[in-house]
Short mmCIF file of C-alpha atoms in Angstrom, two decimals:
data_model
loop_
_atom_site.label_atom_id
_atom_site.label_comp_id
_atom_site.label_asym_id
_atom_site.label_seq_id
_atom_site.Cartn_x
_atom_site.Cartn_y
_atom_site.Cartn_z
CA MET A 772 12.64 13.88 20.72
CA ALA A 773 11.15 12.77 24.00
CA THR A 774 14.08 10.44 24.65
CA ALA A 775 16.49 13.31 23.94
CA GLY A 776 14.71 15.46 26.57
CA ALA A 777 13.00 17.95 24.24
CA PHE A 778 9.84 17.86 26.38
CA ASP A 779 11.45 17.84 29.82
CA GLY A 780 9.80 20.42 32.09
CA LEU A 781 6.65 20.72 29.95
CA ASP A 782 3.19 20.06 31.36
CA VAL A 783 1.47 20.24 27.96
CA CYS A 784 2.66 20.09 24.37
CA LEU A 785 0.26 21.18 21.60
CA HIS A 786 0.56 20.13 17.98
CA ASN A 787 -0.83 22.14 15.08
CA HIS A 788 -1.57 20.80 11.63
CA PRO A 789 -2.57 23.71 9.34
CA CYS A 790 -5.75 23.18 7.36
CA GLY A 791 -8.01 25.15 5.04
CA GLU A 792 -10.40 25.96 7.90
CA ASN A 793 -10.19 26.60 11.62
CA THR A 794 -11.68 23.61 13.41
CA VAL A 795 -11.06 21.09 16.16
CA TRP A 796 -11.33 17.35 15.59
CA ASN A 797 -11.59 14.78 18.32
CA PHE A 798 -10.57 11.49 16.76
CA HIS A 799 -7.94 8.79 17.11
CA SER A 800 -5.56 8.33 14.24
CA VAL A 801 -2.83 5.80 13.62
CA ALA A 802 0.27 6.42 11.56
CA SER A 803 0.37 5.14 8.01
CA ILE A 804 2.95 4.35 5.38
CA ASP A 805 2.43 4.03 1.65
CA LEU A 806 4.45 1.58 -0.40
CA THR A 807 4.55 1.61 -4.19
CA ILE A 808 5.71 -1.80 -5.36
CA GLU A 809 6.58 -2.65 -8.97
CA TRP A 810 7.06 -5.98 -10.71
CA HIS A 811 8.89 -6.47 -14.00
CA GLY A 812 8.20 -9.52 -16.12
CA VAL A 813 8.27 -10.24 -19.85
CA SER A 814 5.38 -9.28 -22.13
CA ALA A 815 4.06 -11.78 -24.64
CA HIS A 816 0.96 -12.28 -26.76
CA ALA A 817 -1.36 -14.46 -24.64
CA GLY A 818 -2.96 -16.16 -27.65
CA PHE A 819 0.10 -16.70 -29.80
CA VAL A 820 3.17 -17.32 -27.58
CA PRO A 821 2.13 -17.20 -23.91
CA TRP A 822 5.00 -19.48 -22.89
CA GLU A 823 7.43 -16.68 -23.79
CA GLY A 824 5.89 -14.34 -21.21
CA ARG A 825 6.54 -13.88 -17.51
CA SER A 826 3.44 -12.23 -16.07
CA ALA A 827 4.10 -9.34 -13.72
CA LEU A 828 0.38 -9.38 -12.90
CA LEU A 829 0.54 -12.98 -11.62
CA ALA A 830 3.34 -11.86 -9.28
CA VAL A 831 1.03 -9.09 -8.03
CA GLU A 832 -1.75 -11.63 -7.46
CA VAL A 833 0.56 -13.86 -5.40
CA PHE A 834 1.73 -10.86 -3.35
CA LEU A 835 -1.82 -9.63 -2.66
CA HIS A 836 -3.02 -13.11 -1.76
CA ALA A 837 -0.17 -13.43 0.74
CA ALA A 838 -0.95 -9.94 2.10
CA ASN A 839 -4.59 -10.93 2.61
CA LEU A 840 -3.59 -14.11 4.42
CA MET A 841 -1.27 -12.09 6.66
CA GLN A 842 -4.03 -9.70 7.77
CA GLU A 843 -5.37 -12.12 10.36
CA GLN A 844 -1.97 -11.94 12.08
CA LEU A 845 -2.10 -8.14 12.45
CA VAL A 846 -3.18 -6.43 15.66
CA PRO A 847 -6.89 -5.46 15.60
CA GLN A 848 -6.29 -1.74 15.02
CA ALA A 849 -3.93 -2.31 12.07
CA ARG A 850 -5.11 -1.99 8.49
CA LEU A 851 -3.55 -3.09 5.20
CA LYS A 852 -5.22 -1.77 2.05
CA TYR A 853 -4.07 -1.74 -1.56
CA ILE A 854 -4.96 -0.90 -5.12
CA ILE A 855 -3.53 -2.21 -8.39
CA LEU A 856 -2.29 0.88 -10.22
CA ASP A 857 -1.13 -0.96 -13.34
CA GLY A 858 -2.06 -4.50 -14.26
CA GLY A 859 -1.54 -4.41 -18.01
CA GLN A 860 -3.17 -2.71 -20.95
CA ALA A 861 -4.98 -5.51 -22.80
CA VAL A 862 -6.49 -8.87 -21.85
CA ASN A 863 -4.72 -10.70 -24.68
CA VAL A 864 -1.23 -9.59 -23.59
CA ILE A 865 0.72 -11.05 -20.71
CA PRO A 866 1.76 -7.92 -18.82
CA GLY A 867 5.47 -7.33 -18.42
CA TYR A 868 4.92 -4.62 -15.80
CA SER A 869 2.57 -4.21 -12.84
CA LYS A 870 2.37 -1.77 -9.95
CA VAL A 871 0.54 -1.75 -6.60
CA LEU A 872 0.01 0.98 -4.03
CA ALA A 873 -0.24 -0.53 -0.53
CA ARG A 874 -1.06 1.42 2.64
CA TYR A 875 -0.38 0.08 6.11
CA ARG A 876 -1.91 1.75 9.17
CA GLY A 877 -1.11 0.67 12.65
#
């Protein structure tokens, strides 16, 4: 908008974000983006035929390990956080599906 000239001639531009109460906050915030990432593998019984499975959870572990290694390359104010939303339903089953919610700020 600024590049298109929407603010030309303005001395001040105020932004309002409606909330449940009238208040003023003085804080710095950085933009964020949420990513929901899913992996599809092949389920198998871990005690009977584990070689027939392709673990979606192991793919999640590799991804999160790589994400953690990458964090030292981010600028100091950037943040990368995540949570495993689905990593399987039982410990004796190789999960065929896994899901992660990742949030990047910066």
